[in-house]
Coordinates of C-alpha atoms in Angstrom, one line a residue:
M73 CA -12.3 17.1 15.6
P74 CA -12.6 20.9 15.2
R75 CA -13.6 23.3 17.9
R76 CA -13.2 26.9 18.7
S77 CA -11.1 28.0 21.7
T78 CA -11.9 30.9 23.9
K79 CA -9.3 32.9 25.7
T80 CA -10.2 34.4 29.1
D81 CA -8.3 35.8 32.0
K82 CA -8.3 32.3 33.4
G83 CA -6.7 30.8 30.3
L84 CA -7.9 28.9 27.2
F85 CA -11.2 27.0 27.2
Y86 CA -13.1 24.9 24.7
E87 CA -16.7 24.0 24.5
Y88 CA -18.1 20.4 24.8
D89 CA -21.8 19.7 25.1
K90 CA -22.4 23.5 25.7
K91 CA -20.0 23.5 28.7
K92 CA -16.6 25.1 28.8
F93 CA -13.5 23.1 29.8
P94 CA -9.9 24.3 30.2
V95 CA -7.5 23.5 27.4
I96 CA -4.5 21.6 28.9
Q97 CA -1.2 23.2 28.0
K98 CA 2.1 21.5 28.1
K99 CA 5.6 22.4 27.1
V100 CA 7.3 19.6 25.2
N101 CA 11.1 19.6 24.7
I102 CA 12.5 17.7 21.8
R103 CA 16.2 16.9 21.7
Y104 CA 17.9 16.5 18.3
L105 CA 21.3 16.3 16.7
D106 CA 22.4 19.2 14.5
G107 CA 25.5 17.7 13.0
A108 CA 27.5 16.6 16.2
I109 CA 25.7 19.1 18.5
L110 CA 22.8 18.0 20.6
K111 CA 20.1 20.8 20.6
T112 CA 16.7 21.2 22.2
K113 CA 13.6 22.8 20.8
S114 CA 10.6 23.6 22.9
F115 CA 7.0 23.4 21.7
N116 CA 3.8 24.7 23.4
T117 CA 1.2 22.0 23.0
Y118 CA -2.5 22.0 23.7
F119 CA -4.8 19.1 24.6
T120 CA -8.6 18.6 24.8
N121 CA -10.7 15.6 25.8
N122 CA -10.3 14.4 22.2
G123 CA -6.5 14.5 22.3
P124 CA -3.7 16.9 21.3
V125 CA -4.4 19.8 18.9
M126 CA -2.7 18.9 15.6
A127 CA -3.8 21.7 13.2
I128 CA -5.9 24.8 12.7
R129 CA -8.4 24.8 9.8
D130 CA -10.9 27.6 9.1
G131 CA -10.1 29.2 12.4
K132 CA -10.9 26.0 14.4
W133 CA -8.5 23.8 16.2
I134 CA -8.3 20.2 15.2
S135 CA -7.5 17.6 17.9
L136 CA -6.8 14.0 17.3
K137 CA -7.9 11.0 19.3
S138 CA -5.9 7.9 18.8
K139 CA -5.2 4.7 20.7
N140 CA -1.5 4.9 20.4
R141 CA -0.6 4.0 24.0
N142 CA -2.3 0.7 24.3
T143 CA -0.7 -1.9 26.6
Q144 CA -3.2 -4.5 25.2
S145 CA -1.5 -4.2 21.8
L146 CA 1.7 -5.6 23.3
V147 CA -0.2 -8.3 25.0
Q148 CA -2.0 -9.2 21.9
S149 CA 1.2 -9.3 19.8
W150 CA 2.7 -11.7 22.3
V151 CA -0.4 -13.9 22.6
R152 CA -0.7 -14.2 18.8
T153 CA 2.8 -15.6 18.6
K154 CA 1.9 -18.3 21.1
A155 CA -1.4 -19.4 19.5
K156 CA -1.4 -23.1 18.7
S157 CA -4.9 -23.2 17.0
F158 CA -7.5 -21.2 15.2
E159 CA -9.4 -21.0 18.5
D160 CA -6.3 -19.6 20.3
Y161 CA -5.8 -17.0 17.6
Q162 CA -9.5 -15.9 17.8
K163 CA -9.0 -15.3 21.6
A164 CA -6.0 -13.1 20.7
M165 CA -8.2 -11.1 18.3
D166 CA -10.9 -10.8 21.0
L167 CA -8.5 -8.4 22.8
K168 CA -9.4 -5.8 20.1
A169 CA -6.0 -4.1 20.4
N170 CA -4.7 -3.9 16.8
A171 CA -5.5 -0.4 15.7
S172 CA -3.7 -0.5 12.4
N173 CA -3.5 -3.7 10.4
N174 CA -5.8 -6.0 8.5
T175 CA -5.0 -9.6 9.5
V176 CA -4.8 -12.8 7.3
Y177 CA -4.6 -16.1 9.1
A178 CA -3.7 -19.6 8.0
D179 CA -2.8 -22.8 9.8
A180 CA -1.7 -26.4 9.2
Q181 CA -5.3 -27.7 9.8
G182 CA -6.4 -25.8 6.7
N183 CA -8.1 -22.9 8.4
I184 CA -8.0 -19.5 6.8
A185 CA -9.4 -16.2 8.1
Y186 CA -9.5 -12.5 7.4
W187 CA -10.2 -9.5 9.7
H188 CA -10.5 -6.0 8.4
G189 CA -9.1 -4.2 11.4
N190 CA -9.5 -5.1 15.1
F191 CA -9.6 -2.0 17.3
I192 CA -12.7 -0.3 15.8
P193 CA -14.7 2.3 17.9
V194 CA -18.5 2.4 17.6
R195 CA -19.4 5.6 15.9
N196 CA -22.5 7.5 15.0
P197 CA -23.1 6.5 11.3
K198 CA -24.8 9.9 10.6
Y199 CA -21.3 11.5 10.4
N200 CA -18.8 11.2 7.6
W201 CA -15.8 9.7 9.5
A202 CA -13.5 10.2 6.6
N203 CA -13.6 13.9 7.3
V204 CA -13.0 16.0 10.4
V205 CA -16.1 15.9 12.6
D206 CA -17.6 18.3 15.2
G207 CA -15.6 17.8 18.5
S208 CA -17.8 20.1 20.6
T209 CA -20.6 17.5 21.0
S210 CA -20.7 14.0 22.6
A211 CA -22.6 12.8 19.5
T212 CA -19.2 12.3 17.8
A213 CA -17.6 10.5 20.8
W214 CA -16.6 6.9 20.6
K215 CA -19.4 4.6 22.0
G216 CA -17.1 1.7 23.1
L217 CA -15.6 -0.8 20.7
H218 CA -17.1 -3.2 18.2
N219 CA -17.0 -6.8 19.1
V220 CA -15.0 -9.0 16.7
K221 CA -18.1 -10.8 15.5
D222 CA -19.5 -7.5 14.3
M223 CA -16.4 -6.5 12.4
V224 CA -15.8 -7.2 8.7
H225 CA -14.4 -10.7 8.7
V226 CA -14.6 -14.1 7.0
Y227 CA -13.7 -17.5 8.3
N228 CA -13.0 -20.5 6.0
P229 CA -14.8 -19.3 2.9
A230 CA -16.0 -22.1 0.6
N231 CA -13.8 -21.0 -2.3
G232 CA -10.7 -21.9 -0.2
W233 CA -8.7 -18.7 -0.7
L234 CA -8.3 -15.2 0.6
Q235 CA -6.6 -12.1 -0.9
N236 CA -6.2 -8.5 0.1
C237 CA -4.2 -5.9 -1.9
N238 CA -4.9 -2.9 0.3
S239 CA -8.3 -2.9 -1.3
T240 CA -11.9 -3.4 -0.3
P241 CA -12.6 -6.4 2.0
F242 CA -15.8 -7.0 0.0
S243 CA -13.8 -8.9 -2.6
V244 CA -11.4 -10.7 -0.2
A245 CA -12.9 -14.1 -0.9
G246 CA -14.5 -13.5 -4.3
K247 CA -18.2 -14.5 -4.3
N248 CA -17.8 -15.6 -0.7
S249 CA -16.7 -12.2 0.6
P250 CA -18.5 -10.2 3.3
I251 CA -21.4 -8.1 2.1
K252 CA -20.9 -4.4 2.2
A253 CA -24.5 -3.5 3.1
D254 CA -24.1 -5.5 6.4
Y255 CA -21.6 -3.1 7.9
P256 CA -21.5 0.6 8.8
S257 CA -19.7 2.6 6.0
Y258 CA -17.0 3.9 8.4
M259 CA -15.9 0.3 9.1
A260 CA -14.5 -0.3 5.6
P261 CA -14.6 2.7 3.3
D262 CA -11.8 1.2 1.2
G263 CA -12.5 1.0 -2.5
E264 CA -11.5 -1.6 -5.1
N265 CA -8.2 -1.2 -6.9
F266 CA -6.8 -2.9 -10.0
R267 CA -4.5 -5.1 -7.9
G268 CA -7.5 -6.5 -6.1
I269 CA -9.1 -7.1 -9.5
A270 CA -6.0 -9.0 -10.7
A271 CA -5.8 -11.1 -7.6
T272 CA -9.4 -12.1 -7.5
K273 CA -9.4 -13.0 -11.2
L274 CA -6.3 -15.2 -10.9
L275 CA -7.5 -17.0 -7.7
S276 CA -11.0 -17.6 -9.1
K277 CA -9.5 -20.0 -11.6
P278 CA -9.5 -23.7 -10.5
Q279 CA -6.0 -24.5 -9.4
K280 CA -4.1 -27.0 -7.3
Y281 CA -1.4 -25.0 -5.5
T282 CA 2.1 -25.8 -4.5
L283 CA 4.5 -23.4 -2.8
D284 CA 6.1 -22.6 -6.2
K285 CA 2.7 -22.1 -7.8
V286 CA 1.7 -19.7 -5.1
I287 CA 4.8 -17.6 -5.8
A288 CA 4.3 -17.8 -9.6
T289 CA 0.7 -16.6 -9.1
G290 CA 1.8 -13.7 -6.9
Y291 CA 4.3 -12.7 -9.7
D292 CA 1.8 -12.7 -12.5
T293 CA 2.6 -9.6 -14.5
Y294 CA -0.9 -8.8 -16.0
L295 CA -1.9 -5.1 -15.7
P296 CA -5.7 -4.9 -15.7
A297 CA -5.9 -1.1 -15.7
F298 CA -4.7 -1.1 -19.3
E299 CA -7.7 -3.3 -20.3
V300 CA -9.6 -0.1 -19.7
L301 CA -7.2 2.6 -20.8
V302 CA -5.6 1.2 -23.9
P303 CA -8.9 0.5 -25.8
A304 CA -9.9 4.1 -25.0
L305 CA -6.6 5.3 -26.5
L306 CA -7.0 3.2 -29.6
K307 CA -10.6 4.5 -30.1
A308 CA -9.3 8.1 -29.7
Y309 CA -6.6 7.5 -32.3
A310 CA -9.1 5.9 -34.8
Q311 CA -11.2 9.1 -34.6
L312 CA -8.4 11.4 -35.8
P313 CA -9.1 13.1 -39.1
Q314 CA -6.8 12.2 -42.0
S315 CA -5.3 15.7 -41.9
D316 CA -4.2 15.5 -38.3
P317 CA -0.3 15.2 -38.0
L318 CA -0.8 13.0 -34.9
L319 CA -2.1 10.2 -37.2
E320 CA 1.4 9.6 -38.6
E321 CA 3.3 10.8 -35.5
L322 CA 1.7 8.2 -33.3
K323 CA 1.2 5.4 -35.9
A324 CA 4.1 3.2 -34.8
P325 CA 3.6 3.5 -31.0
I326 CA -0.1 2.9 -31.4
A327 CA 0.6 -0.3 -33.3
V328 CA 2.9 -1.5 -30.5
L329 CA 0.1 -0.9 -27.9
K330 CA -2.6 -2.4 -30.1
A331 CA -0.6 -5.7 -30.2
W332 CA 0.1 -5.7 -26.5
D333 CA -1.2 -8.4 -24.1
Y334 CA -1.2 -6.1 -21.1
R335 CA 1.7 -7.9 -19.4
S336 CA 4.8 -6.1 -18.2
G337 CA 8.3 -7.5 -18.8
E338 CA 11.9 -6.6 -19.2
N339 CA 11.8 -6.8 -23.0
S340 CA 8.4 -5.2 -23.5
Q341 CA 8.3 -1.9 -25.4
A342 CA 4.5 -1.8 -25.0
A343 CA 4.9 -1.9 -21.2
A344 CA 7.4 0.9 -21.4
L345 CA 5.0 3.1 -23.4
A346 CA 2.0 2.3 -21.3
L347 CA 3.7 2.7 -17.9
E348 CA 5.3 6.0 -19.0
W349 CA 2.0 7.2 -20.5
A350 CA -0.5 6.3 -17.8
P351 CA 0.9 8.7 -15.1
R352 CA 0.4 11.6 -17.5
L353 CA -3.4 11.0 -17.6
N354 CA -6.0 12.5 -15.3
P355 CA -4.7 12.1 -11.7
I356 CA -8.2 10.8 -10.6
I357 CA -7.3 7.4 -11.9
Q358 CA -4.5 7.1 -9.4
K359 CA -6.6 7.9 -6.4
V360 CA -6.8 4.7 -4.3
Y361 CA -8.0 5.9 -0.9
I362 CA -11.6 7.2 -0.9
D363 CA -14.3 8.7 1.3
P364 CA -17.6 7.0 1.8
G365 CA -19.8 7.4 -1.3
E366 CA -16.9 8.3 -3.6
K367 CA -16.0 6.2 -6.7
D368 CA -13.1 3.9 -6.2
Q369 CA -10.0 3.7 -8.5
V370 CA -11.6 1.2 -10.8
E371 CA -14.8 3.1 -11.1
N372 CA -12.9 6.4 -11.7
T373 CA -10.7 4.8 -14.4
I374 CA -13.7 3.3 -16.2
A375 CA -15.5 6.7 -16.1
F376 CA -12.4 8.5 -17.3
A377 CA -11.9 6.1 -20.2
A378 CA -15.6 6.5 -21.3
S379 CA -15.7 10.3 -21.2
A380 CA -12.2 11.4 -22.0
R381 CA -11.8 13.7 -25.0
P382 CA -9.3 12.3 -27.6
N383 CA -6.7 14.9 -26.8
E384 CA -6.8 13.8 -23.1
L385 CA -5.5 10.4 -24.2
L386 CA -3.4 11.3 -27.3
D387 CA -1.5 14.3 -26.1
P388 CA 0.0 12.5 -23.1
L389 CA 1.2 9.7 -25.5
K390 CA 2.8 12.4 -27.7
A391 CA 4.5 13.8 -24.6
T392 CA 5.6 10.3 -23.6
I393 CA 7.2 9.8 -27.0
A394 CA 9.0 13.2 -26.8
D395 CA 10.3 12.4 -23.3
L396 CA 11.6 9.0 -24.2
N397 CA 13.4 10.4 -27.3
K398 CA 15.0 13.1 -25.1
R399 CA 16.1 10.6 -22.4
F400 CA 17.2 7.7 -24.5
G401 CA 17.5 9.0 -28.0
K402 CA 14.6 6.9 -29.2
W403 CA 11.2 6.0 -28.0
Q404 CA 11.6 2.3 -28.9
V405 CA 13.0 1.2 -25.5
S406 CA 12.2 -1.8 -23.4
W407 CA 10.7 -1.6 -19.9
G408 CA 13.8 -3.2 -18.5
E409 CA 16.1 -0.5 -20.0
I410 CA 14.1 2.2 -18.2
N411 CA 13.0 0.4 -15.0
R412 CA 15.9 -0.5 -12.8
F413 CA 16.8 -1.8 -9.3
Q414 CA 19.8 -0.2 -7.7
R415 CA 21.1 -0.2 -4.1
L416 CA 24.2 1.9 -3.5
T417 CA 24.1 3.1 0.1
G418 CA 21.3 1.4 2.0
A419 CA 20.2 4.8 3.2
I420 CA 16.4 5.6 3.6
N421 CA 16.9 8.3 0.9
E422 CA 18.8 6.2 -1.5
K423 CA 21.1 7.7 -4.1
Y424 CA 20.7 6.6 -7.8
D425 CA 23.2 6.9 -10.7
D426 CA 22.7 6.0 -14.3
N427 CA 26.4 5.4 -14.7
L428 CA 26.6 2.8 -12.0
A429 CA 25.5 -0.9 -12.1
S430 CA 21.7 -1.7 -11.8
Y431 CA 19.4 -4.5 -12.6
P432 CA 16.5 -4.4 -15.2
V433 CA 13.1 -5.0 -13.6
G434 CA 10.1 -6.2 -15.6
F435 CA 7.5 -5.4 -12.9
G436 CA 5.3 -2.2 -12.7
S437 CA 3.4 -0.2 -10.2
A438 CA 0.5 -1.6 -8.2
L439 CA -1.5 1.4 -9.3
W440 CA -2.1 -0.3 -12.6
G441 CA -2.9 -3.7 -11.0
Q442 CA 0.6 -5.3 -10.9
L443 CA 0.7 -8.0 -8.2
P444 CA 4.5 -7.9 -7.9
S445 CA 4.3 -4.2 -7.1
Y446 CA 7.4 -2.2 -8.2
R447 CA 7.0 1.5 -8.2
S448 CA 9.8 3.5 -9.8
N449 CA 10.6 7.1 -10.7
P450 CA 13.4 9.1 -12.3
F451 CA 15.6 10.8 -9.6
K452 CA 17.2 13.5 -11.7
T453 CA 18.2 10.5 -13.9
N454 CA 17.1 9.2 -17.3
K455 CA 16.3 5.8 -16.0
R456 CA 13.7 5.0 -13.3
Y457 CA 14.6 3.4 -10.0
G458 CA 12.4 1.4 -7.6
F459 CA 11.5 3.1 -4.4
S460 CA 8.3 1.5 -3.3
G461 CA 6.3 -1.8 -3.6
N462 CA 7.3 -5.3 -2.7
S463 CA 10.2 -5.2 -0.3
F464 CA 10.1 -8.4 1.8
V465 CA 7.9 -11.2 0.4
C466 CA 7.4 -14.6 1.9
A467 CA 5.4 -17.6 0.8
V468 CA 4.6 -20.3 3.5
E469 CA 3.3 -23.8 3.3
F470 CA 1.8 -25.1 6.6
G471 CA 2.0 -28.8 7.4
K472 CA 3.8 -31.2 9.7
K473 CA 6.9 -29.1 8.9
I474 CA 6.8 -25.5 7.7
K475 CA 8.2 -24.8 4.2
A476 CA 8.8 -21.3 3.2
K477 CA 10.5 -19.2 0.6
S478 CA 11.3 -15.5 0.7
I479 CA 13.0 -12.6 -1.1
L480 CA 14.3 -9.3 0.1
A481 CA 14.9 -6.1 -1.8
G482 CA 18.7 -6.2 -2.2
G483 CA 20.0 -8.0 0.8
N484 CA 19.8 -8.6 4.6
S485 CA 22.7 -6.2 5.4
G486 CA 22.6 -2.4 5.4
D487 CA 26.4 -2.2 5.1
P488 CA 27.4 -1.7 1.4
N489 CA 30.7 -3.5 2.2
S490 CA 28.9 -6.7 3.3
K491 CA 28.5 -9.5 0.8
H492 CA 24.9 -9.7 2.0
F493 CA 24.1 -6.1 1.0
N494 CA 23.1 -6.9 -2.6
D495 CA 23.3 -10.7 -2.8
Q496 CA 19.5 -10.9 -3.3
A497 CA 19.3 -8.0 -5.8
L498 CA 19.3 -10.1 -9.0
M499 CA 16.8 -12.6 -7.5
Y500 CA 14.6 -9.8 -6.4
S501 CA 14.6 -8.3 -9.9
K502 CA 13.5 -11.6 -11.3
G503 CA 11.0 -12.6 -8.7
Q504 CA 13.1 -15.6 -7.7
F505 CA 12.8 -16.8 -4.0
K506 CA 15.3 -18.5 -1.6
D507 CA 14.5 -21.1 1.0
V508 CA 13.7 -19.8 4.5
L509 CA 15.9 -21.5 7.2
F510 CA 13.2 -21.9 9.8
Y511 CA 14.4 -24.8 11.9
K512 CA 17.5 -24.8 14.1
E513 CA 19.2 -27.6 12.3
D514 CA 18.9 -25.7 9.0
V515 CA 20.3 -22.6 10.6
V516 CA 23.2 -24.4 12.2
K517 CA 24.0 -26.3 8.9
N518 CA 24.1 -23.0 6.9
A519 CA 25.7 -20.8 9.6
E520 CA 28.6 -18.6 8.3
K521 CA 29.7 -17.7 11.8
T522 CA 28.9 -19.0 15.3
Y523 CA 29.6 -17.1 18.4
Q524 CA 28.5 -16.8 22.1
P525 CA 26.7 -13.5 22.9
G526 CA 29.0 -11.4 25.1
N527 CA 32.2 -12.9 23.6

């Protein structure tokens, strides 16, 4: 919330509803390690009624109001773990304390539910809440909290399934989803993305699910973005004049892409071409988070494919071929040769090395609609290594006894010397899950070591 500050002999003041109030000033000391030496750095900080000043833009201070010290959040987290029914869980949601996450619910009685947020302030819909708003007026102040019944939610939709891929909640249950026009725009500005498209398409098919079938569905490798992008590329290529050298230069890779079924895989040359080519296109097609009224990623991609000039599609493919030739000595490489999983140190900023062991991964980025999201980049390497996407994945079947399977990126230990540092790496690269040891008897039966705390 921007506002101008005024400096007087009595200190700094800001204006709110045409009245002046003092800016609260605090000195904050942050202690940090510089090597082995503990040092302290002091910061002069400033606060208004809308929170601490975080930035200056166009000569105005921007303060941020956030519910980041909410005791009710801890209470709600505890109460949710103790819920024994859908009704209990709804009472936990009525605390309206979760300021960050969307929530998906399921239970052994067959209930399913989705809430798009939980702590949602009531705001004046005349303002664009995706942008910084005027902090000098009470017109932009929060007007209490929305009741849960007024939030974007769905309980037990008739279709029998729910999905959310960090996309719009208005496709969360297919045709049985909440209706966008029924809610203020600031409540759910999220747009559709290709992962949401893929999930909705798969789940809309009649299917009797088992735990393994749920996992297989979640690991479907179809990439719906290329349903839009590749036909546009083929059309651009077909429009080349006979005299254009690109006609011969791109003939073979175009043939590979023309025969492609839009599925990624370790052995797919087409997936390698497509997933190296797409990031070189207009960046607008990678924009997932939107402001109210903007086109979402799917709409932007369709618009780009319809209006792109031939060179906007063909030149990036030419650059892709040249780059693959430089990195691998040929452009005919499979996706698994390029796309790897490697865990060497367990550090947050992992190290990667083409000369050390790694696993081929057939999955691609969620940007293009991949459900088993695996985002990779070169790190001053020729090969690409995964750094984002699915990390911990768990599938659960509720009933008289819980059944669950899970997989973790690499292993449970952060110690490279532990046998559990990389013991899930191969399974992770293949999308293969292990059984979850949920009950005490299963844990005891599989225990590698038993000890008494304190001993």
